[in-house]
Coordinates of C-alpha atoms in Angstrom, one line a residue:
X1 CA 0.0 0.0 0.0
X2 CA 1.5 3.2 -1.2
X3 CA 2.1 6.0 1.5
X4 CA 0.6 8.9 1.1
X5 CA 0.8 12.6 2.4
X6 CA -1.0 16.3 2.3
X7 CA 1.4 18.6 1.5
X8 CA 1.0 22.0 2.6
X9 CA 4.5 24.4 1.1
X10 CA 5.6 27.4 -0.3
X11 CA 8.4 28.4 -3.0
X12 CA 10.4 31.6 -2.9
X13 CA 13.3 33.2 -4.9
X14 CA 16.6 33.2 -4.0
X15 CA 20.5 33.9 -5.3
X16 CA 23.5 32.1 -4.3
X17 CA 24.3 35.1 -2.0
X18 CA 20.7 34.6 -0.1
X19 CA 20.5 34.3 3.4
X20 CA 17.7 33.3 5.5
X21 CA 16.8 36.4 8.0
X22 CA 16.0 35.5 11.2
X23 CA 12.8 33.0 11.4
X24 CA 13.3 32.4 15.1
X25 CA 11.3 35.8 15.2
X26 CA 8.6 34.3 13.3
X27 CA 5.2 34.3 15.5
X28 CA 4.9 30.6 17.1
X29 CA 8.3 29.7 16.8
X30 CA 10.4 29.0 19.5
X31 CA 14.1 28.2 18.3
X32 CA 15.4 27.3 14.4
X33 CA 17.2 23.9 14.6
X34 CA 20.2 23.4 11.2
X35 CA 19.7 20.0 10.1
X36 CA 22.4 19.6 7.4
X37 CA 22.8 19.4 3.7
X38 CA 21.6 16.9 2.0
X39 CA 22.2 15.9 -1.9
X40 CA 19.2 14.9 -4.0
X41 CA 19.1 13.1 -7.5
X42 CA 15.3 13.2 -8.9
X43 CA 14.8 11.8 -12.4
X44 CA 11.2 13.3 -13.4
X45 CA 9.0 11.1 -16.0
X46 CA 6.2 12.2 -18.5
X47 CA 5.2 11.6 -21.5
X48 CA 6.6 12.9 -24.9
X49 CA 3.7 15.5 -25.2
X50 CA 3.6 15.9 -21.4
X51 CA 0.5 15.5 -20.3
X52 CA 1.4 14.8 -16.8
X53 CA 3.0 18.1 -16.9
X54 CA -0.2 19.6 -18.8
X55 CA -2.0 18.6 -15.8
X56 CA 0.4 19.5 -12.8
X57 CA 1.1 16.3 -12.1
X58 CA 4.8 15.2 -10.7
X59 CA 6.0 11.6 -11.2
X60 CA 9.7 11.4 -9.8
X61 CA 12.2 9.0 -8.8
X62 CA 14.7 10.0 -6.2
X63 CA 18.0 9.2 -4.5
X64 CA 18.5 10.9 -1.4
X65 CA 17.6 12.8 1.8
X66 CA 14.7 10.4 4.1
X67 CA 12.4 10.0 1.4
X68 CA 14.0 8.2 -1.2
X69 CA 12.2 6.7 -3.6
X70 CA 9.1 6.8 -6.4
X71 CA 7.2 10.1 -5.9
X72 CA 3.8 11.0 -7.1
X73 CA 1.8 14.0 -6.6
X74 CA -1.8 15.0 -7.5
X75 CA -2.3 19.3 -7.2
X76 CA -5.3 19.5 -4.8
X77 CA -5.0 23.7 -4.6
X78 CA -2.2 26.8 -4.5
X79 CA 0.4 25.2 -2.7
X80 CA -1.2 22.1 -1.8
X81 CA -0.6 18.6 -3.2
X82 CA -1.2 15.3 -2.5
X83 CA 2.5 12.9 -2.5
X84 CA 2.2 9.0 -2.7
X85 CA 5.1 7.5 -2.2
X86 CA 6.3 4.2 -3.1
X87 CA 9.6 2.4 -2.0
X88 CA 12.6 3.0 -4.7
X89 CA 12.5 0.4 -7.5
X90 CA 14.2 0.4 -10.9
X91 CA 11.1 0.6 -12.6
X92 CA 7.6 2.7 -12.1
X93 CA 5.6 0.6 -9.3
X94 CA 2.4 -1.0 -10.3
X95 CA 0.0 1.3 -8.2
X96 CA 1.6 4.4 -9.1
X97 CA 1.3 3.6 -13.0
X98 CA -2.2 2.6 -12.1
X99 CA -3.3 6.0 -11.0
X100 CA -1.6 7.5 -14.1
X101 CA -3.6 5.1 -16.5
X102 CA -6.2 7.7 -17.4
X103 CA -4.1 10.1 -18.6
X104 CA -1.0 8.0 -19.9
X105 CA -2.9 5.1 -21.5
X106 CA -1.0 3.3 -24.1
X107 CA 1.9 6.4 -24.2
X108 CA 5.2 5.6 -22.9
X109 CA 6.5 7.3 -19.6
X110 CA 10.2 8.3 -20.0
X111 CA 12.7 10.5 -18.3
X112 CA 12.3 14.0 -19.5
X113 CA 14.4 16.2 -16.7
X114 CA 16.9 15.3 -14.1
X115 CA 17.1 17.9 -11.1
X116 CA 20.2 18.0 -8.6
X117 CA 19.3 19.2 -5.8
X118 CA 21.6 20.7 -2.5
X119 CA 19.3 21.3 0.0
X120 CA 20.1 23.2 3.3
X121 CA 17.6 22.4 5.8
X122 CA 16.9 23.8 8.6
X123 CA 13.3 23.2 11.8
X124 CA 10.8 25.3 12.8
X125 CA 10.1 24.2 16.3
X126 CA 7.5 25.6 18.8
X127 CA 8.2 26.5 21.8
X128 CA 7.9 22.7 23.2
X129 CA 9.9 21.1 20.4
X130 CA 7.4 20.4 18.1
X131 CA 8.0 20.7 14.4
X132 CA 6.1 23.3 12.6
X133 CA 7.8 23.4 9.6
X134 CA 10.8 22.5 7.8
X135 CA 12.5 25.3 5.5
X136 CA 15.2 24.1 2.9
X137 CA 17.7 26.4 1.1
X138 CA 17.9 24.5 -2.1
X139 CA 20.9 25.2 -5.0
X140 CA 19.0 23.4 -8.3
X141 CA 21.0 22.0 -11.7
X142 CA 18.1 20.7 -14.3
X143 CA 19.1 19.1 -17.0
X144 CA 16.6 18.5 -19.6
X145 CA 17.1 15.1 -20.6
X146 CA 14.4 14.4 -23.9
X147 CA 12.8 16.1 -26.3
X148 CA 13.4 19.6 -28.0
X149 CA 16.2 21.0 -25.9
X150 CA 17.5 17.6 -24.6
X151 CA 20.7 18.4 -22.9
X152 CA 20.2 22.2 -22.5
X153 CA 20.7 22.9 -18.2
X154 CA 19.3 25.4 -16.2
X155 CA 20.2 26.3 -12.3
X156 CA 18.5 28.6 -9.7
X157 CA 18.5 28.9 -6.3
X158 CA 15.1 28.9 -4.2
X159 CA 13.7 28.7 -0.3
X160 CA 10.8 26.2 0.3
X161 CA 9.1 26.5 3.5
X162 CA 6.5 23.2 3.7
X163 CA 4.5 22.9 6.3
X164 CA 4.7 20.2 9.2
X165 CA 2.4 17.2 9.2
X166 CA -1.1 18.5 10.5
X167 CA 0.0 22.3 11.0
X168 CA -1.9 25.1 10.9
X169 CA -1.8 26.7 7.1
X170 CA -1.5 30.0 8.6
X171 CA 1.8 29.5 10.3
X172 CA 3.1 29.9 6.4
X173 CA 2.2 33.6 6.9
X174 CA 3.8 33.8 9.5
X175 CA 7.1 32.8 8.1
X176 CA 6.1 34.6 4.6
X177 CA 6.0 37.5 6.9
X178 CA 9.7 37.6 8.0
X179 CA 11.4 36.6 4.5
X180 CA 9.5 39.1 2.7
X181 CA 10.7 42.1 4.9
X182 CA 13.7 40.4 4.6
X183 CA 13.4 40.9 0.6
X184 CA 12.6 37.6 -0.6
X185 CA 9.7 36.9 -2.8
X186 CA 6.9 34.1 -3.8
X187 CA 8.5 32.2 -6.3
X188 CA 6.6 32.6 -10.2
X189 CA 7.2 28.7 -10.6
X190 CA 4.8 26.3 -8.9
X191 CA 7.4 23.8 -8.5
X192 CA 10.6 22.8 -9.3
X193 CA 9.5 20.8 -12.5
X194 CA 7.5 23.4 -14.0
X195 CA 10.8 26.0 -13.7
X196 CA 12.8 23.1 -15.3
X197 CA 10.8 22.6 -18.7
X198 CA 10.1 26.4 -19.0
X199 CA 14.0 26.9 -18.6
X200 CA 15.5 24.1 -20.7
X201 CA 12.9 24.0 -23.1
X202 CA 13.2 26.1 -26.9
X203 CA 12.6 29.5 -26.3
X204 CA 8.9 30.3 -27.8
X205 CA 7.8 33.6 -29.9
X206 CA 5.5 35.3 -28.8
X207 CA 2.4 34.2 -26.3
X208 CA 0.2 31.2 -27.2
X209 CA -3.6 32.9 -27.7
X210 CA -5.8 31.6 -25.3
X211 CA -8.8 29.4 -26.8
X212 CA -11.1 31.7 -28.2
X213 CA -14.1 32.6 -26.1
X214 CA -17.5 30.2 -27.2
X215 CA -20.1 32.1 -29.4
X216 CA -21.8 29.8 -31.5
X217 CA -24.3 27.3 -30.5
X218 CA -21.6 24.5 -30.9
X219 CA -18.8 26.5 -29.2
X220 CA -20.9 26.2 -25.7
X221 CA -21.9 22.5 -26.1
X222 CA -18.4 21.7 -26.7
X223 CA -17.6 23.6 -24.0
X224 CA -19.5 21.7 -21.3
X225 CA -18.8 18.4 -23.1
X226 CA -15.0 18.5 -23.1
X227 CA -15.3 19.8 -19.0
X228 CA -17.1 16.2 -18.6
X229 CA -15.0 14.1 -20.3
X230 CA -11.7 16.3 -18.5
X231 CA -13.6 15.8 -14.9
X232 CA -13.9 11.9 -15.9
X233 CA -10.0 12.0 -16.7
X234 CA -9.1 14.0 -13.2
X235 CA -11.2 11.8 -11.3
X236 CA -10.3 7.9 -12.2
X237 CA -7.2 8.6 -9.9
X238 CA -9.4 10.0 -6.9
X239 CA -11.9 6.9 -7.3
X240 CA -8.4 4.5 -7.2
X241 CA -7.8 5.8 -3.9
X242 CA -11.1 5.9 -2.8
X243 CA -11.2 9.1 -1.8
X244 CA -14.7 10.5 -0.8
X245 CA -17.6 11.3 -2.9
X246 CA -15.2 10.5 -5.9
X247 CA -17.5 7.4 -7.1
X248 CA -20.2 10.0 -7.3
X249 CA -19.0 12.9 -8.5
X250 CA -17.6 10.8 -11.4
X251 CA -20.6 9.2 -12.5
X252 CA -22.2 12.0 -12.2
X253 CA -19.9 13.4 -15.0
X254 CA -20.8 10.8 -17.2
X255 CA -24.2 11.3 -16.9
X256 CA -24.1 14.7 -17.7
X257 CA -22.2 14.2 -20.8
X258 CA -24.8 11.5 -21.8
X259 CA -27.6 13.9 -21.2
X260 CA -26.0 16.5 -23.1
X261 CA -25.5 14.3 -26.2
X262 CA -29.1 13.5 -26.0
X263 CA -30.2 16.9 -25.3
X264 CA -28.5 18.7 -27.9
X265 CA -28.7 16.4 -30.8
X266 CA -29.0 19.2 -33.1
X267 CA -25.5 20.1 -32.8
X268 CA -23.8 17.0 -32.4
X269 CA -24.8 13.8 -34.7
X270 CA -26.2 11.1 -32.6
X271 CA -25.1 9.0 -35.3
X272 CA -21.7 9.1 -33.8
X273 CA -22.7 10.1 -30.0
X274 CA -25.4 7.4 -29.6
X275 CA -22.4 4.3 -29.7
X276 CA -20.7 6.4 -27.2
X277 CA -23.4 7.2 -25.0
X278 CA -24.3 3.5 -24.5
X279 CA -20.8 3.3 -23.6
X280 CA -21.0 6.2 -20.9
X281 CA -24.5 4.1 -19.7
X282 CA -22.5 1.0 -19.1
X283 CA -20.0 2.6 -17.1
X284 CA -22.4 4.6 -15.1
X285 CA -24.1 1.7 -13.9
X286 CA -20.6 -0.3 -13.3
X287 CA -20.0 2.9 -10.9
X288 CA -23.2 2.8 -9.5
X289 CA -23.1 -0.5 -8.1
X290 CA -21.2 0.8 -4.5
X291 CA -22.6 4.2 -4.8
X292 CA -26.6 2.7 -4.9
X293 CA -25.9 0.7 -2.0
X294 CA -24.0 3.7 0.0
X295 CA -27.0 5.9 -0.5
X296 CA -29.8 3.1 0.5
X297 CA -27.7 1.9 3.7
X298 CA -27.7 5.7 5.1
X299 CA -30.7 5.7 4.0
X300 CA -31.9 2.7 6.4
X301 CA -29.3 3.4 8.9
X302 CA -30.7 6.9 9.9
X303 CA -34.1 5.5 10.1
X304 CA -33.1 2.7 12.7
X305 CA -31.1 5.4 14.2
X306 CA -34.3 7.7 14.6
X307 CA -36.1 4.8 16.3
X308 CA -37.3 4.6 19.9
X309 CA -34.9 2.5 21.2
X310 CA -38.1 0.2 22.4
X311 CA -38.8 -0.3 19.1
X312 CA -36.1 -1.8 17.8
X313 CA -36.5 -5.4 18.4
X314 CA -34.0 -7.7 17.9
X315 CA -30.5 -7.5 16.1
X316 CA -31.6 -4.7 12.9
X317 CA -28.4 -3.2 13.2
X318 CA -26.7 -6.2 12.7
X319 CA -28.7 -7.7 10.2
X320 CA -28.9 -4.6 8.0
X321 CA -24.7 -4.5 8.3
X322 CA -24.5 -8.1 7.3
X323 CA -27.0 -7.5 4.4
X324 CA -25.3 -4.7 3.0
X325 CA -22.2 -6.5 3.0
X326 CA -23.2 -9.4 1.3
X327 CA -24.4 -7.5 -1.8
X328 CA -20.8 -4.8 -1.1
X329 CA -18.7 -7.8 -1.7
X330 CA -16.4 -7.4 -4.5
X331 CA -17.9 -3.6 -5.6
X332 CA -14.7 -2.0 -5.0
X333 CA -12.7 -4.5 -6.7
X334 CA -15.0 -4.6 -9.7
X335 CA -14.5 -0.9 -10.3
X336 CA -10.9 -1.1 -10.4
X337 CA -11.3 -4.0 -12.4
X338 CA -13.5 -1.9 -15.0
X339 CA -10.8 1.4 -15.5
X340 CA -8.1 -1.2 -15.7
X341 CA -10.3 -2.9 -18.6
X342 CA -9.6 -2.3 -22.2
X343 CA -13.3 -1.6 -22.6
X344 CA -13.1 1.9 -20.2
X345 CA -9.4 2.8 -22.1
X346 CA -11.1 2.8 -25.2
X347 CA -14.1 4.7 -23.9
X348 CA -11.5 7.4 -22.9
X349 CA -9.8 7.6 -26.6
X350 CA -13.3 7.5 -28.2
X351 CA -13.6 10.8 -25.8
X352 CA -10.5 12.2 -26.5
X353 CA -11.4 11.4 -30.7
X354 CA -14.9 13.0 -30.0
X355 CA -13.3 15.9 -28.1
X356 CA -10.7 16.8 -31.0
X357 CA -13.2 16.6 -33.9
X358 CA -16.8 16.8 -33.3
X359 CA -19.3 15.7 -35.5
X360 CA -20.9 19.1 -35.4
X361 CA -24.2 19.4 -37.4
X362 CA -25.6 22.8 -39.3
X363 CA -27.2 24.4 -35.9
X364 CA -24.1 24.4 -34.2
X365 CA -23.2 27.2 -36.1
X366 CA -26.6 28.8 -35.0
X367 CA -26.9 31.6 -32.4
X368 CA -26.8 30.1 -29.0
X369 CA -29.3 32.7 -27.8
X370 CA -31.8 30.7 -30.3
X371 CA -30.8 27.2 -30.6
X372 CA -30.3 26.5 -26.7
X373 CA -33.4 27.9 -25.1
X374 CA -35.4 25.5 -27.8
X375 CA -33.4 22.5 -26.8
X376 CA -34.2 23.5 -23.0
X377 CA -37.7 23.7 -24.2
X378 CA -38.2 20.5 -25.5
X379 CA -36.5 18.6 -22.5
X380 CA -39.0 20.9 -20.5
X381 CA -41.8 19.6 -22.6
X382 CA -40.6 16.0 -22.0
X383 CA -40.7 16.4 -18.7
X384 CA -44.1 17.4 -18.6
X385 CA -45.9 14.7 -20.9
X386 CA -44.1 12.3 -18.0
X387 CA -44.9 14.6 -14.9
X388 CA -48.3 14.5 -16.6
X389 CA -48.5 10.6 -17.4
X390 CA -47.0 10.2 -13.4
X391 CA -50.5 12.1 -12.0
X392 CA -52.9 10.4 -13.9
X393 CA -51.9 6.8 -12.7
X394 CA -53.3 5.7 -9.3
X395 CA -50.9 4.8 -6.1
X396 CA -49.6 1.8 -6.6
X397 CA -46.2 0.7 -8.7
X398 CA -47.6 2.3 -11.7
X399 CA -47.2 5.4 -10.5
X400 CA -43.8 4.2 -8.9
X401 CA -42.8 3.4 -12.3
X402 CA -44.4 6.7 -14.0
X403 CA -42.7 8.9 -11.4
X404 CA -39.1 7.2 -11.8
X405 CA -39.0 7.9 -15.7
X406 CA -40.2 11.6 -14.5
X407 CA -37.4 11.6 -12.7
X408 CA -34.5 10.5 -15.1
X409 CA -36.3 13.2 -17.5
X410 CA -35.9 16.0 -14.9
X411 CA -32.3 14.9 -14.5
X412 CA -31.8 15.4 -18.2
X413 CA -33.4 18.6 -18.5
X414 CA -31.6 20.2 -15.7
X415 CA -28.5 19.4 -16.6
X416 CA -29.4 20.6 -20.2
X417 CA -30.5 24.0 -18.3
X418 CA -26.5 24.0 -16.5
X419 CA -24.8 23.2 -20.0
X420 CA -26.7 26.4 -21.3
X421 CA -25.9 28.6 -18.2
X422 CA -22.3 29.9 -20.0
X423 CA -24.5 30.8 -23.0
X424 CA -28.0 32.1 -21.4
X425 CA -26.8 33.1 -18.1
X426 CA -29.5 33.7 -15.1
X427 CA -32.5 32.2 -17.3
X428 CA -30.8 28.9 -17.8
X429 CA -29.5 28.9 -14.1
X430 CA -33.1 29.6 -12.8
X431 CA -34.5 26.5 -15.3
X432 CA -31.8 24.2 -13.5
X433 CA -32.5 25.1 -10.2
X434 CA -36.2 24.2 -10.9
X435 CA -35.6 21.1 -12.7
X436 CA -33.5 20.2 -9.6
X437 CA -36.4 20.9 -7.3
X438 CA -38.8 18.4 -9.4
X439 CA -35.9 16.0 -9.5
X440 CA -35.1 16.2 -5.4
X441 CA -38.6 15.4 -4.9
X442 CA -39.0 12.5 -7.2
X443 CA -35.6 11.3 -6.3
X444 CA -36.4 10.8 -2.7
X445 CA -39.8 9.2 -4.1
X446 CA -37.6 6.6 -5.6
X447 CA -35.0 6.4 -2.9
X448 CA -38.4 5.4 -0.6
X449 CA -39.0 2.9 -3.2
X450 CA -35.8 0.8 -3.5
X451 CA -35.9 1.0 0.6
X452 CA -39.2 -0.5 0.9
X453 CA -38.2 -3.8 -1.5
X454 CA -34.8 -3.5 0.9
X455 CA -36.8 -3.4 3.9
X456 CA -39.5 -6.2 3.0
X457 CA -36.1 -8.7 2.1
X458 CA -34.9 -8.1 5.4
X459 CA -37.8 -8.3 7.1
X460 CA -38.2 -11.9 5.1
X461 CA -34.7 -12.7 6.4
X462 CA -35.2 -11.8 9.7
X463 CA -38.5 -13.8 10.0
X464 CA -36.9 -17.0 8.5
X465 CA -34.1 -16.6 10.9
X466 CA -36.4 -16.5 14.1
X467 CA -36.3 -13.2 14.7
X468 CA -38.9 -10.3 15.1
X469 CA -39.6 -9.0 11.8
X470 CA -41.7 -5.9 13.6
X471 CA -39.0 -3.3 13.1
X472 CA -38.4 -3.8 9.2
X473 CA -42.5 -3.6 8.3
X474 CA -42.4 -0.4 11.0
X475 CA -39.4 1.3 9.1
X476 CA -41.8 0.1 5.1
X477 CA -44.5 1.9 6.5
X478 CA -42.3 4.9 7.4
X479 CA -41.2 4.6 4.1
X480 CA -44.6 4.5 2.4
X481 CA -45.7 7.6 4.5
X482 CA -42.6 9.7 3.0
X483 CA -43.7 8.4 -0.4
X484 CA -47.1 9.8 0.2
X485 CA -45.9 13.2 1.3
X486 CA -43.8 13.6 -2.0
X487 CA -46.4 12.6 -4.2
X488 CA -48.5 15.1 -2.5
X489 CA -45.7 17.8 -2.9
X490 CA -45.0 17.4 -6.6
X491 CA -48.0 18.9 -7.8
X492 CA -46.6 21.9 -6.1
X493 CA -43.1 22.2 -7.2
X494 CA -44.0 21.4 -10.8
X495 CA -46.6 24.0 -10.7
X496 CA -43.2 26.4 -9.9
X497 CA -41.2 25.1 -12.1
X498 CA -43.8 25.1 -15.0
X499 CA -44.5 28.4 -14.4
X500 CA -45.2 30.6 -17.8
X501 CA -42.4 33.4 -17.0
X502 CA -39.7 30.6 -16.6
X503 CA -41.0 29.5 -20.5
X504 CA -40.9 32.7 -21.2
X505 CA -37.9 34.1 -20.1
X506 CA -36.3 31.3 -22.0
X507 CA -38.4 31.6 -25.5
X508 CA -38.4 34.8 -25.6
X509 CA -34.5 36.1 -25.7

């Protein structure tokens, strides 16, 4: 299991003939302690286009200093990164090329800068010895070691002040405090890597133009498409680790991208998008397998919770841990099974193709003013034949069934109305934030759903196993009460969100 660690720092400039004032007067600290000079050899590894690089990503192998070894680090926000570390090797270890997959694929990771490093370290301690941070004096020689200007060097001097395992991020202004009225200044260069290729590399002419800002119809679309498939890319690491929400947040992404093929078919051929968004269904439901089952046991587990402890007969907390284990086992390894599959890799090039050359049709030229409030419409109009079709049945799992397709529908046309919000601004916000009303409510009405089958299983389970079954059919007809009271609400919220100014403000721009 790799190691891994938040790292809090900041980077400064410096000359050979800086010296560090006096951080002993810094506010919390106590005494400054020397700790030596150490040598460091880092090899740093990308790609030949350098999309690690591209991304602020780090991938390192180093001699030296305590930490030897394979180094990887994942940007997290200014000055903040996230290092797994894996024990020195001679080649890239397994779970560290794992969590590059996504973005490597079938490229080849080579050495592209070497970086000598002679650091002069020296402790921040507080007042009762503990460590608050450690700030290195560090003398740099890069040598650029592939592509255009392989072989040029570059050195530099610079201060790094990182702060100490669980510190307080203010203490770093603290300490910013004393070396800038000592003269020294933030460093330009987020890290040591990013100085190196901008230094060796061939000197460029001129400033590349940023990417022109969308207009047409098709400039926005492809806008929000390519930040879903980029937020799929970031997050296949984050899911690896299992780091929280990530599961979520990344099939969410690919739900949104599906939706907005479907919604905005006009613009791009669903010819070419329908293949893909089968493929985006598939892996939404492989990522869905932990996430359903997260959401349904907190689900059950706050309604046991809520209970009168009298009421809760026999072993239900027990029971309901075992269940949900049975149907956990072998989720987690599924996943990672699935984005180490050839099936989710060529998913991700198909993206990448789609992303690169659209298959724009004639309206995305149009004027997005035009073309998107009438795709927005017709998902609204969608929406109503099933919010319609969902009234007219009777209680009963007609309506169950009516109500979830109502739902999917008001999924789709809200995340049509956010995918318009860069074009239409406050109309297409306010048409989200309605469709995600109708959808909160009719989510929740399924939620109570797939907990009532849940509950009457484990109240079959428990019955077979001699135990009182009194608490599950309790907690169902809990469940069927909240049911009730949302298919009493959603005549009200859809009579908001189908309000004529809200059509209006979007057919009439």
């Amino acid at each position: 299991m790799a190691d891994t660690k938040r790292e809090i720092e900041r980077k400064y400039e410096a000359t050979d003939a800086t010296r560090l004032p006096d951080l002993g007067r810094a506010a919390g600290v106590g005494r400054v302690v020397p700790r030596g000079r150490t040598e460091l050899d880092a090899v740093y590894y990308d790609t030949a286009d350098l999309r690690l690089a591209a991304d602020a990503l780090t991938l390192r192998r180093r001699t030296g200093g305590s930490d030897a070894g394979w180094h990887l680090k994942f940007p997290v926000a200014t000055g903040i990164r996230d290092e797994i570390h894996e024990p020195l090797a001679d080649t890239l270890p397994r779970p560290l090329a794992a969590l590059l997959r996504s973005r490597v694929r079938h490229a080849e990771l080579a050495p592209v800068v070497r970086l000598l490093s002679s650091r002069d370290v020296h402790h921040l301690l507080a007042a009762d010895g503990t460590l608050l941070a450690e700030v290195s004096v560090d003398t740099v020689l890069a040598e650029r070691l592939a592509g255009e200007g392989s072989g040029t060097t570059a050195t530099w001097t610079e201060i790094e002040v990182e702060l100490a395992d669980d510190g307080d991020p203010a203490f770093l202004d603290a300490v910013e405090k004393r070396l800038r009225k000592a003269g020294v200044r933030p460093a330009e260069s987020a890290s040591k890597l990013a100085r190196a290729l901008a230094e060796t590399g061939p000197v460029r002419q001129g400033k590349r133009p940023d990417r022109d800002e969308p207009r047409t119809t098709g400039d926005h679309v492809l806008a929000y498409v390519r930040k879903q498939i980029r937020a799929i890319v970031d997050l296949d690491p984050a899911v690896r680790r299992d780091l929280p929400d990530s599961v979520h947040r990344m099939r969410v992404a690919t739900r949104r991208l599906r939706s907005a093929f479907k919604t905005y078919g006009k613009v791009l051929d669903r010819e070419v998008t329908d293949p893909v968004g089968a493929e985006l269904k598939w892996l939404a439901a492989e990522l869905g397998v932990d996430r359903d089952q997260e959401v349904l046991d907190d689900r059950l587990s706050s309604r046991i919770e809520a209970l009168p402890g009298a009421l809760a007969l026999g072993p239900v907390r027990g029971r309901l841990r075992a269940w949900s284990a049975a149907r956990r086992t072998g989720s987690r390894r599924r996943i990672i099974d699935v984005l180490d599959g050839k099936r989710y890799l060529a998913l991700l090039d198909t993206l990448d193709a789609l992303a690169a050359d659209p298959p724009l049709r004639p309206a995305a030229s149009r004027n997005p003013d035009k073309a998107l409030p009438r795709a927005l419409l017709k998902d609204y109009g969608r929406l109503a034949t099933r919010i319609g079709h969902a009234l007219d049945r009777p209680p009963g799992p007609e309506r169950d069934t009516a109500m979830h397709e109502a739902r999917k529908a008001a999924k789709r046309a809200r995340y049509a109305g956010e995918a318009a919000r860069g074009a239409l601004g406050g109309p297409a916000k306010r048409f989200a934030e309605r469709m995600k009303a109708v959808q909160t409510v009719l989510g929740d009405h399924q939620d109570s759903v797939v907990a009532r089958e849940a509950l009457r299983t484990l109240g079959i389970q428990a019955h077979a196993a001699g135990e009182s079954a009194f608490t599950w059919g309790l907690l169902y007809g809990q469940e069927e009460a909240a049911a009730d009271a949302r298919e009493r609400e959603l005549p009200e919220v859809w009579a908001r969100a189908s309000a004529p100014a809200l059509r209006a403000d979007l057919g009439h721009r």
